[in-house]
JSON list of C-alpha atoms in Angstrom, two decimals:
[
{"chain": "A", "resi": 1, "resn": "MET", "atom": "CA", "xyz": [0.00, 0.00, 0.00]},
{"chain": "A", "resi": 2, "resn": "SER", "atom": "CA", "xyz": [1.49, 3.34, -1.02]},
{"chain": "A", "resi": 3, "resn": "SER", "atom": "CA", "xyz": [1.29, 6.32, 1.31]},
{"chain": "A", "resi": 4, "resn": "ASP", "atom": "CA", "xyz": [-1.22, 8.15, -0.85]},
{"chain": "A", "resi": 5, "resn": "GLU", "atom": "CA", "xyz": [-3.67, 5.26, -0.47]},
{"chain": "A", "resi": 6, "resn": "ASN", "atom": "CA", "xyz": [-3.61, 5.06, 3.33]},
{"chain": "A", "resi": 7, "resn": "ILE", "atom": "CA", "xyz": [-6.40, 7.57, 3.94]},
{"chain": "A", "resi": 8, "resn": "LYS", "atom": "CA", "xyz": [-9.44, 8.14, 1.80]},
{"chain": "A", "resi": 9, "resn": "VAL", "atom": "CA", "xyz": [-12.17, 10.69, 2.48]},
{"chain": "A", "resi": 10, "resn": "GLY", "atom": "CA", "xyz": [-15.77, 10.56, 1.32]},
{"chain": "A", "resi": 11, "resn": "VAL", "atom": "CA", "xyz": [-18.74, 12.85, 1.79]},
{"chain": "A", "resi": 12, "resn": "ARG", "atom": "CA", "xyz": [-22.36, 11.74, 1.82]},
{"chain": "A", "resi": 13, "resn": "ILE", "atom": "CA", "xyz": [-25.23, 14.20, 1.37]},
{"chain": "A", "resi": 14, "resn": "ARG", "atom": "CA", "xyz": [-28.28, 13.18, 3.35]},
{"chain": "A", "resi": 15, "resn": "PRO", "atom": "CA", "xyz": [-31.83, 14.07, 2.23]},
{"chain": "A", "resi": 16, "resn": "LEU", "atom": "CA", "xyz": [-33.59, 16.96, 3.94]},
{"chain": "A", "resi": 17, "resn": "SER", "atom": "CA", "xyz": [-35.58, 15.90, 6.99]},
{"chain": "A", "resi": 18, "resn": "ALA", "atom": "CA", "xyz": [-39.32, 16.40, 7.30]},
{"chain": "A", "resi": 19, "resn": "LYS", "atom": "CA", "xyz": [-38.64, 19.22, 9.76]},
{"chain": "A", "resi": 20, "resn": "GLU", "atom": "CA", "xyz": [-36.31, 20.97, 7.31]},
{"chain": "A", "resi": 21, "resn": "LEU", "atom": "CA", "xyz": [-38.76, 20.59, 4.44]},
{"chain": "A", "resi": 22, "resn": "GLY", "atom": "CA", "xyz": [-41.54, 21.94, 6.66]},
{"chain": "A", "resi": 23, "resn": "GLU", "atom": "CA", "xyz": [-39.45, 25.02, 7.38]},
{"chain": "A", "resi": 24, "resn": "GLY", "atom": "CA", "xyz": [-39.02, 25.65, 3.66]},
{"chain": "A", "resi": 25, "resn": "ASP", "atom": "CA", "xyz": [-35.39, 24.56, 3.36]},
{"chain": "A", "resi": 26, "resn": "THR", "atom": "CA", "xyz": [-34.18, 23.53, -0.08]},
{"chain": "A", "resi": 27, "resn": "GLU", "atom": "CA", "xyz": [-31.25, 21.38, -1.19]},
{"chain": "A", "resi": 28, "resn": "CYS", "atom": "CA", "xyz": [-28.16, 23.30, -2.25]},
{"chain": "A", "resi": 29, "resn": "LEU", "atom": "CA", "xyz": [-25.58, 20.49, -2.56]},
{"chain": "A", "resi": 30, "resn": "ASN", "atom": "CA", "xyz": [-24.98, 18.06, -5.39]},
{"chain": "A", "resi": 31, "resn": "ALA", "atom": "CA", "xyz": [-22.56, 15.15, -5.73]},
{"chain": "A", "resi": 32, "resn": "GLU", "atom": "CA", "xyz": [-20.94, 14.52, -9.09]},
{"chain": "A", "resi": 33, "resn": "ASP", "atom": "CA", "xyz": [-18.41, 11.70, -9.39]},
{"chain": "A", "resi": 34, "resn": "ARG", "atom": "CA", "xyz": [-15.88, 12.66, -6.68]},
{"chain": "A", "resi": 35, "resn": "SER", "atom": "CA", "xyz": [-16.97, 16.28, -6.21]},
{"chain": "A", "resi": 36, "resn": "ILE", "atom": "CA", "xyz": [-19.47, 18.10, -4.01]},
{"chain": "A", "resi": 37, "resn": "GLU", "atom": "CA", "xyz": [-20.92, 21.19, -5.64]},
{"chain": "A", "resi": 38, "resn": "CYS", "atom": "CA", "xyz": [-22.44, 24.00, -3.60]},
{"chain": "A", "resi": 39, "resn": "GLY", "atom": "CA", "xyz": [-24.21, 26.42, -5.89]},
{"chain": "A", "resi": 40, "resn": "ASP", "atom": "CA", "xyz": [-22.37, 27.55, -9.00]},
{"chain": "A", "resi": 41, "resn": "ASP", "atom": "CA", "xyz": [-19.25, 28.87, -7.36]},
{"chain": "A", "resi": 42, "resn": "HIS", "atom": "CA", "xyz": [-17.99, 26.24, -4.92]},
{"chain": "A", "resi": 43, "resn": "GLN", "atom": "CA", "xyz": [-16.71, 22.75, -5.69]},
{"chain": "A", "resi": 44, "resn": "PHE", "atom": "CA", "xyz": [-14.86, 20.41, -3.35]},
{"chain": "A", "resi": 45, "resn": "THR", "atom": "CA", "xyz": [-13.15, 17.17, -4.44]},
{"chain": "A", "resi": 46, "resn": "TYR", "atom": "CA", "xyz": [-12.87, 14.01, -2.33]},
{"chain": "A", "resi": 47, "resn": "ASP", "atom": "CA", "xyz": [-12.09, 10.34, -2.92]},
{"chain": "A", "resi": 48, "resn": "TYR", "atom": "CA", "xyz": [-15.82, 9.56, -2.80]},
{"chain": "A", "resi": 49, "resn": "ALA", "atom": "CA", "xyz": [-18.91, 11.74, -3.12]},
{"chain": "A", "resi": 50, "resn": "PHE", "atom": "CA", "xyz": [-22.39, 10.32, -2.51]},
{"chain": "A", "resi": 51, "resn": "ASN", "atom": "CA", "xyz": [-25.65, 12.11, -3.30]},
{"chain": "A", "resi": 52, "resn": "THR", "atom": "CA", "xyz": [-28.98, 11.87, -1.49]},
{"chain": "A", "resi": 53, "resn": "SER", "atom": "CA", "xyz": [-30.15, 8.87, -3.53]},
{"chain": "A", "resi": 54, "resn": "THR", "atom": "CA", "xyz": [-27.13, 6.72, -2.56]},
{"chain": "A", "resi": 55, "resn": "THR", "atom": "CA", "xyz": [-28.10, 3.63, -0.57]},
{"chain": "A", "resi": 56, "resn": "ASN", "atom": "CA", "xyz": [-26.07, 2.16, 2.27]},
{"chain": "A", "resi": 57, "resn": "LYS", "atom": "CA", "xyz": [-25.36, -0.85, 0.07]},
{"chain": "A", "resi": 58, "resn": "GLN", "atom": "CA", "xyz": [-23.94, 1.32, -2.72]},
{"chain": "A", "resi": 59, "resn": "LEU", "atom": "CA", "xyz": [-21.80, 3.31, -0.27]},
{"chain": "A", "resi": 60, "resn": "TYR", "atom": "CA", "xyz": [-20.50, 0.14, 1.38]},
{"chain": "A", "resi": 61, "resn": "THR", "atom": "CA", "xyz": [-19.65, -1.56, -1.91]},
{"chain": "A", "resi": 62, "resn": "ARG", "atom": "CA", "xyz": [-17.71, 1.41, -3.20]},
{"chain": "A", "resi": 63, "resn": "ALA", "atom": "CA", "xyz": [-15.97, 2.80, -0.13]},
{"chain": "A", "resi": 64, "resn": "ALA", "atom": "CA", "xyz": [-15.82, 0.18, 2.64]},
{"chain": "A", "resi": 65, "resn": "GLN", "atom": "CA", "xyz": [-15.85, -3.31, 1.15]},
{"chain": "A", "resi": 66, "resn": "PRO", "atom": "CA", "xyz": [-12.42, -2.93, -0.54]},
{"chain": "A", "resi": 67, "resn": "LEU", "atom": "CA", "xyz": [-10.88, -2.54, 2.93]},
{"chain": "A", "resi": 68, "resn": "LEU", "atom": "CA", "xyz": [-11.81, -6.14, 3.72]},
{"chain": "A", "resi": 69, "resn": "ASP", "atom": "CA", "xyz": [-9.14, -7.39, 1.32]},
{"chain": "A", "resi": 70, "resn": "ASP", "atom": "CA", "xyz": [-6.53, -5.46, 3.30]},
{"chain": "A", "resi": 71, "resn": "VAL", "atom": "CA", "xyz": [-7.88, -6.71, 6.63]},
{"chain": "A", "resi": 72, "resn": "MET", "atom": "CA", "xyz": [-7.70, -10.33, 5.46]},
{"chain": "A", "resi": 73, "resn": "ARG", "atom": "CA", "xyz": [-4.08, -9.71, 4.46]},
{"chain": "A", "resi": 74, "resn": "GLY", "atom": "CA", "xyz": [-3.25, -8.57, 8.00]},
{"chain": "A", "resi": 75, "resn": "PHE", "atom": "CA", "xyz": [-3.50, -4.79, 7.73]},
{"chain": "A", "resi": 76, "resn": "ASN", "atom": "CA", "xyz": [-5.39, -2.65, 10.24]},
{"chain": "A", "resi": 77, "resn": "ALA", "atom": "CA", "xyz": [-8.33, -0.72, 8.83]},
{"chain": "A", "resi": 78, "resn": "THR", "atom": "CA", "xyz": [-10.43, 2.06, 10.32]},
{"chain": "A", "resi": 79, "resn": "ILE", "atom": "CA", "xyz": [-13.77, 3.38, 9.07]},
{"chain": "A", "resi": 80, "resn": "MET", "atom": "CA", "xyz": [-14.66, 6.63, 10.80]},
{"chain": "A", "resi": 81, "resn": "ALA", "atom": "CA", "xyz": [-17.89, 8.59, 10.46]},
{"chain": "A", "resi": 82, "resn": "TYR", "atom": "CA", "xyz": [-17.62, 12.29, 11.27]},
{"chain": "A", "resi": 83, "resn": "GLY", "atom": "CA", "xyz": [-20.35, 14.92, 11.30]},
{"chain": "A", "resi": 84, "resn": "GLN", "atom": "CA", "xyz": [-22.66, 16.95, 13.48]},
{"chain": "A", "resi": 85, "resn": "THR", "atom": "CA", "xyz": [-25.65, 15.53, 15.31]},
{"chain": "A", "resi": 86, "resn": "GLY", "atom": "CA", "xyz": [-28.37, 14.52, 12.86]},
{"chain": "A", "resi": 87, "resn": "SER", "atom": "CA", "xyz": [-26.07, 14.27, 9.85]},
{"chain": "A", "resi": 88, "resn": "GLY", "atom": "CA", "xyz": [-26.67, 10.52, 9.37]},
{"chain": "A", "resi": 89, "resn": "LYS", "atom": "CA", "xyz": [-23.58, 8.91, 10.94]},
{"chain": "A", "resi": 90, "resn": "THR", "atom": "CA", "xyz": [-25.50, 6.26, 12.86]},
{"chain": "A", "resi": 91, "resn": "PHE", "atom": "CA", "xyz": [-27.73, 5.40, 9.89]},
{"chain": "A", "resi": 92, "resn": "THR", "atom": "CA", "xyz": [-24.76, 5.06, 7.57]},
{"chain": "A", "resi": 93, "resn": "MET", "atom": "CA", "xyz": [-22.66, 2.99, 9.94]},
{"chain": "A", "resi": 94, "resn": "GLY", "atom": "CA", "xyz": [-25.55, 0.85, 11.21]},
{"chain": "A", "resi": 95, "resn": "THR", "atom": "CA", "xyz": [-24.57, 1.23, 14.85]},
{"chain": "A", "resi": 96, "resn": "ASP", "atom": "CA", "xyz": [-27.94, 1.97, 16.45]},
{"chain": "A", "resi": 97, "resn": "ALA", "atom": "CA", "xyz": [-29.97, -0.31, 18.71]},
{"chain": "A", "resi": 98, "resn": "ASP", "atom": "CA", "xyz": [-31.89, -1.68, 15.71]},
{"chain": "A", "resi": 99, "resn": "ALA", "atom": "CA", "xyz": [-28.79, -2.46, 13.61]},
{"chain": "A", "resi": 100, "resn": "GLY", "atom": "CA", "xyz": [-29.48, -6.17, 13.70]},
{"chain": "A", "resi": 101, "resn": "SER", "atom": "CA", "xyz": [-33.04, -5.86, 12.40]},
{"chain": "A", "resi": 102, "resn": "ALA", "atom": "CA", "xyz": [-32.19, -3.66, 9.41]},
{"chain": "A", "resi": 103, "resn": "SER", "atom": "CA", "xyz": [-32.05, -5.34, 6.03]},
{"chain": "A", "resi": 104, "resn": "GLY", "atom": "CA", "xyz": [-31.65, -4.68, 2.32]},
{"chain": "A", "resi": 105, "resn": "ALA", "atom": "CA", "xyz": [-30.46, -1.25, 1.27]},
{"chain": "A", "resi": 106, "resn": "THR", "atom": "CA", "xyz": [-30.80, 0.19, 4.80]},
{"chain": "A", "resi": 107, "resn": "LEU", "atom": "CA", "xyz": [-28.32, -2.20, 6.44]},
{"chain": "A", "resi": 108, "resn": "GLY", "atom": "CA", "xyz": [-25.37, -0.14, 7.62]},
{"chain": "A", "resi": 109, "resn": "VAL", "atom": "CA", "xyz": [-21.65, -0.37, 6.92]},
{"chain": "A", "resi": 110, "resn": "LEU", "atom": "CA", "xyz": [-20.68, -2.19, 10.12]},
{"chain": "A", "resi": 111, "resn": "PRO", "atom": "CA", "xyz": [-23.11, -5.14, 9.83]},
{"chain": "A", "resi": 112, "resn": "ARG", "atom": "CA", "xyz": [-22.27, -5.50, 6.13]},
{"chain": "A", "resi": 113, "resn": "PHE", "atom": "CA", "xyz": [-18.53, -5.50, 6.81]},
{"chain": "A", "resi": 114, "resn": "VAL", "atom": "CA", "xyz": [-18.84, -8.01, 9.65]},
{"chain": "A", "resi": 115, "resn": "ASN", "atom": "CA", "xyz": [-21.11, -10.27, 7.56]},
{"chain": "A", "resi": 116, "resn": "ASP", "atom": "CA", "xyz": [-18.58, -10.32, 4.72]},
{"chain": "A", "resi": 117, "resn": "MET", "atom": "CA", "xyz": [-15.66, -10.80, 7.11]},
{"chain": "A", "resi": 118, "resn": "PHE", "atom": "CA", "xyz": [-17.14, -13.91, 8.72]},
{"chain": "A", "resi": 119, "resn": "ALA", "atom": "CA", "xyz": [-18.07, -15.28, 5.29]},
{"chain": "A", "resi": 120, "resn": "ARG", "atom": "CA", "xyz": [-14.46, -14.85, 4.16]},
{"chain": "A", "resi": 121, "resn": "ILE", "atom": "CA", "xyz": [-13.18, -16.49, 7.36]},
{"chain": "A", "resi": 122, "resn": "ALA", "atom": "CA", "xyz": [-15.53, -19.46, 6.91]},
{"chain": "A", "resi": 123, "resn": "ALA", "atom": "CA", "xyz": [-14.47, -19.90, 3.28]},
{"chain": "A", "resi": 124, "resn": "ASP", "atom": "CA", "xyz": [-10.74, -19.94, 4.11]},
{"chain": "A", "resi": 125, "resn": "THR", "atom": "CA", "xyz": [-10.04, -23.37, 5.59]},
{"chain": "A", "resi": 126, "resn": "SER", "atom": "CA", "xyz": [-6.27, -22.93, 5.40]},
{"chain": "A", "resi": 127, "resn": "ARG", "atom": "CA", "xyz": [-6.02, -21.01, 8.67]},
{"chain": "A", "resi": 128, "resn": "VAL", "atom": "CA", "xyz": [-7.66, -20.57, 12.06]},
{"chain": "A", "resi": 129, "resn": "VAL", "atom": "CA", "xyz": [-8.90, -17.06, 12.80]},
{"chain": "A", "resi": 130, "resn": "HIS", "atom": "CA", "xyz": [-9.87, -15.80, 16.27]},
{"chain": "A", "resi": 131, "resn": "THR", "atom": "CA", "xyz": [-12.15, -12.75, 16.41]},
{"chain": "A", "resi": 132, "resn": "SER", "atom": "CA", "xyz": [-12.94, -10.49, 19.35]},
{"chain": "A", "resi": 133, "resn": "CYS", "atom": "CA", "xyz": [-14.59, -7.12, 20.01]},
{"chain": "A", "resi": 134, "resn": "SER", "atom": "CA", "xyz": [-13.74, -4.20, 22.24]},
{"chain": "A", "resi": 135, "resn": "LEU", "atom": "CA", "xyz": [-15.60, -0.91, 22.62]},
{"chain": "A", "resi": 136, "resn": "LEU", "atom": "CA", "xyz": [-13.87, 2.25, 23.71]},
{"chain": "A", "resi": 137, "resn": "GLU", "atom": "CA", "xyz": [-15.40, 5.67, 24.26]},
{"chain": "A", "resi": 138, "resn": "ILE", "atom": "CA", "xyz": [-13.37, 8.88, 24.43]},
{"chain": "A", "resi": 139, "resn": "TYR", "atom": "CA", "xyz": [-15.39, 11.61, 26.12]},
{"chain": "A", "resi": 140, "resn": "ASN", "atom": "CA", "xyz": [-13.91, 14.85, 27.47]},
{"chain": "A", "resi": 141, "resn": "ASP", "atom": "CA", "xyz": [-10.44, 13.41, 26.80]},
{"chain": "A", "resi": 142, "resn": "GLN", "atom": "CA", "xyz": [-11.17, 10.43, 29.08]},
{"chain": "A", "resi": 143, "resn": "MET", "atom": "CA", "xyz": [-11.16, 6.82, 27.85]},
{"chain": "A", "resi": 144, "resn": "ARG", "atom": "CA", "xyz": [-13.96, 4.52, 29.01]},
{"chain": "A", "resi": 145, "resn": "ASP", "atom": "CA", "xyz": [-14.31, 0.78, 28.46]},
{"chain": "A", "resi": 146, "resn": "LEU", "atom": "CA", "xyz": [-17.92, 0.25, 27.36]},
{"chain": "A", "resi": 147, "resn": "LEU", "atom": "CA", "xyz": [-17.71, -3.52, 27.91]},
{"chain": "A", "resi": 148, "resn": "MET", "atom": "CA", "xyz": [-16.65, -3.35, 31.56]},
{"chain": "A", "resi": 149, "resn": "ASP", "atom": "CA", "xyz": [-18.49, -5.84, 33.78]},
{"chain": "A", "resi": 150, "resn": "LYS", "atom": "CA", "xyz": [-20.30, -3.73, 36.38]},
{"chain": "A", "resi": 151, "resn": "SER", "atom": "CA", "xyz": [-21.87, -6.68, 38.21]},
{"chain": "A", "resi": 152, "resn": "SER", "atom": "CA", "xyz": [-18.74, -7.27, 40.30]},
{"chain": "A", "resi": 153, "resn": "GLY", "atom": "CA", "xyz": [-18.89, -3.76, 41.74]},
{"chain": "A", "resi": 154, "resn": "ALA", "atom": "CA", "xyz": [-15.15, -3.38, 41.21]},
{"chain": "A", "resi": 155, "resn": "GLU", "atom": "CA", "xyz": [-13.60, -0.11, 40.18]},
{"chain": "A", "resi": 156, "resn": "PRO", "atom": "CA", "xyz": [-12.96, 0.11, 36.43]},
{"chain": "A", "resi": 157, "resn": "ALA", "atom": "CA", "xyz": [-9.41, -0.64, 35.36]},
{"chain": "A", "resi": 158, "resn": "GLU", "atom": "CA", "xyz": [-7.33, 2.36, 34.37]},
{"chain": "A", "resi": 159, "resn": "LEU", "atom": "CA", "xyz": [-6.89, 2.41, 30.62]},
{"chain": "A", "resi": 160, "resn": "LYS", "atom": "CA", "xyz": [-3.48, 3.32, 29.30]},
{"chain": "A", "resi": 161, "resn": "LEU", "atom": "CA", "xyz": [-2.62, 4.24, 25.75]},
{"chain": "A", "resi": 162, "resn": "ASP", "atom": "CA", "xyz": [0.47, 2.41, 24.55]},
{"chain": "A", "resi": 163, "resn": "THR", "atom": "CA", "xyz": [2.07, 3.57, 21.32]},
{"chain": "A", "resi": 164, "resn": "GLY", "atom": "CA", "xyz": [4.46, 0.74, 20.62]},
{"chain": "A", "resi": 165, "resn": "LYS", "atom": "CA", "xyz": [6.96, 0.08, 17.90]},
{"chain": "A", "resi": 166, "resn": "LYS", "atom": "CA", "xyz": [6.08, 0.12, 14.19]},
{"chain": "A", "resi": 167, "resn": "GLY", "atom": "CA", "xyz": [3.22, 2.53, 14.81]},
{"chain": "A", "resi": 168, "resn": "GLN", "atom": "CA", "xyz": [1.10, 0.00, 16.71]},
{"chain": "A", "resi": 169, "resn": "VAL", "atom": "CA", "xyz": [-1.34, 1.57, 19.16]},
{"chain": "A", "resi": 170, "resn": "ASN", "atom": "CA", "xyz": [-2.83, -0.47, 22.00]},
{"chain": "A", "resi": 171, "resn": "VAL", "atom": "CA", "xyz": [-5.08, 0.38, 24.93]},
{"chain": "A", "resi": 172, "resn": "GLN", "atom": "CA", "xyz": [-3.93, -1.57, 27.98]},
{"chain": "A", "resi": 173, "resn": "GLY", "atom": "CA", "xyz": [-6.69, -2.82, 30.28]},
{"chain": "A", "resi": 174, "resn": "LEU", "atom": "CA", "xyz": [-9.42, -2.83, 27.62]},
{"chain": "A", "resi": 175, "resn": "ASN", "atom": "CA", "xyz": [-11.86, -5.76, 27.77]},
{"chain": "A", "resi": 176, "resn": "ARG", "atom": "CA", "xyz": [-12.24, -7.99, 24.73]},
{"chain": "A", "resi": 177, "resn": "CYS", "atom": "CA", "xyz": [-15.20, -10.25, 24.03]},
{"chain": "A", "resi": 178, "resn": "GLU", "atom": "CA", "xyz": [-14.86, -13.28, 21.79]},
{"chain": "A", "resi": 179, "resn": "VAL", "atom": "CA", "xyz": [-17.26, -13.17, 18.83]},
{"chain": "A", "resi": 180, "resn": "ASN", "atom": "CA", "xyz": [-17.95, -15.88, 16.27]},
{"chain": "A", "resi": 181, "resn": "CYS", "atom": "CA", "xyz": [-20.66, -14.43, 14.05]},
{"chain": "A", "resi": 182, "resn": "THR", "atom": "CA", "xyz": [-22.40, -11.20, 13.12]},
{"chain": "A", "resi": 183, "resn": "ALA", "atom": "CA", "xyz": [-25.11, -11.75, 15.76]},
{"chain": "A", "resi": 184, "resn": "ASP", "atom": "CA", "xyz": [-22.39, -11.88, 18.45]},
{"chain": "A", "resi": 185, "resn": "VAL", "atom": "CA", "xyz": [-20.91, -8.59, 17.24]},
{"chain": "A", "resi": 186, "resn": "LEU", "atom": "CA", "xyz": [-24.29, -6.83, 17.17]},
{"chain": "A", "resi": 187, "resn": "ARG", "atom": "CA", "xyz": [-25.14, -8.14, 20.65]},
{"chain": "A", "resi": 188, "resn": "VAL", "atom": "CA", "xyz": [-21.85, -6.82, 22.07]},
{"chain": "A", "resi": 189, "resn": "LEU", "atom": "CA", "xyz": [-22.38, -3.55, 20.21]},
{"chain": "A", "resi": 190, "resn": "GLY", "atom": "CA", "xyz": [-25.83, -3.14, 21.75]},
{"chain": "A", "resi": 191, "resn": "GLU", "atom": "CA", "xyz": [-24.51, -3.81, 25.23]},
{"chain": "A", "resi": 192, "resn": "GLY", "atom": "CA", "xyz": [-21.70, -1.31, 24.80]},
{"chain": "A", "resi": 193, "resn": "LEU", "atom": "CA", "xyz": [-23.83, 1.44, 23.25]},
{"chain": "A", "resi": 194, "resn": "SER", "atom": "CA", "xyz": [-26.11, 1.42, 26.30]},
{"chain": "A", "resi": 195, "resn": "GLU", "atom": "CA", "xyz": [-23.13, 2.61, 28.35]},
{"chain": "A", "resi": 196, "resn": "ARG", "atom": "CA", "xyz": [-22.27, 5.61, 26.20]},
{"chain": "A", "resi": 197, "resn": "VAL", "atom": "CA", "xyz": [-22.36, 9.17, 27.43]},
{"chain": "A", "resi": 198, "resn": "VAL", "atom": "CA", "xyz": [-24.90, 11.11, 25.41]},
{"chain": "A", "resi": 199, "resn": "GLY", "atom": "CA", "xyz": [-24.64, 14.89, 25.48]},
{"chain": "A", "resi": 200, "resn": "ALA", "atom": "CA", "xyz": [-27.72, 16.92, 24.61]},
{"chain": "A", "resi": 201, "resn": "THR", "atom": "CA", "xyz": [-27.34, 19.59, 21.94]},
{"chain": "A", "resi": 202, "resn": "ASN", "atom": "CA", "xyz": [-29.69, 22.00, 20.22]},
{"chain": "A", "resi": 203, "resn": "MET", "atom": "CA", "xyz": [-29.64, 19.66, 17.22]},
{"chain": "A", "resi": 204, "resn": "ASN", "atom": "CA", "xyz": [-31.31, 16.81, 19.17]}
]
């Protein structure tokens, strides 16, 4: 992998909400190929540009699925969704409480990626693969383990960020749960999401 391929950036334009349409808002953005156009005077170029009609399946196939080849070859991969509240991050990634019940074009990036990953693992009989999940939240510059077992009443372990050799980054003290299928991942995800800190904003 060459250095110019390590990071790719895409922008997805979500449709206007019912509230926005009711207030008389109109769409002003358009996605063409790899560019986002705002009016006649502003154009911004990215690796991927997705318009309001793009489905989660189309976005996944184009932008996320190719990363699976790298993962199966032993490379780390990160898919990060960034945007303000209400911009569609959770819908795109498929990380809400109903992620497991979504289907078809609405199924998010995470369940699709995990589905394909386990299918690839099952098809490769030449090696044994162990899979596990961890969930970490960073809030107000503090790290929290979202999979900590609270039933014991013990104090949570202090998490330490370890930046080792060769650029490897590890969080010491972080719990890991063994997972063997997509249902396991979504169950662990649901348990961890219930422990998140949710800050209210004017956008909520």
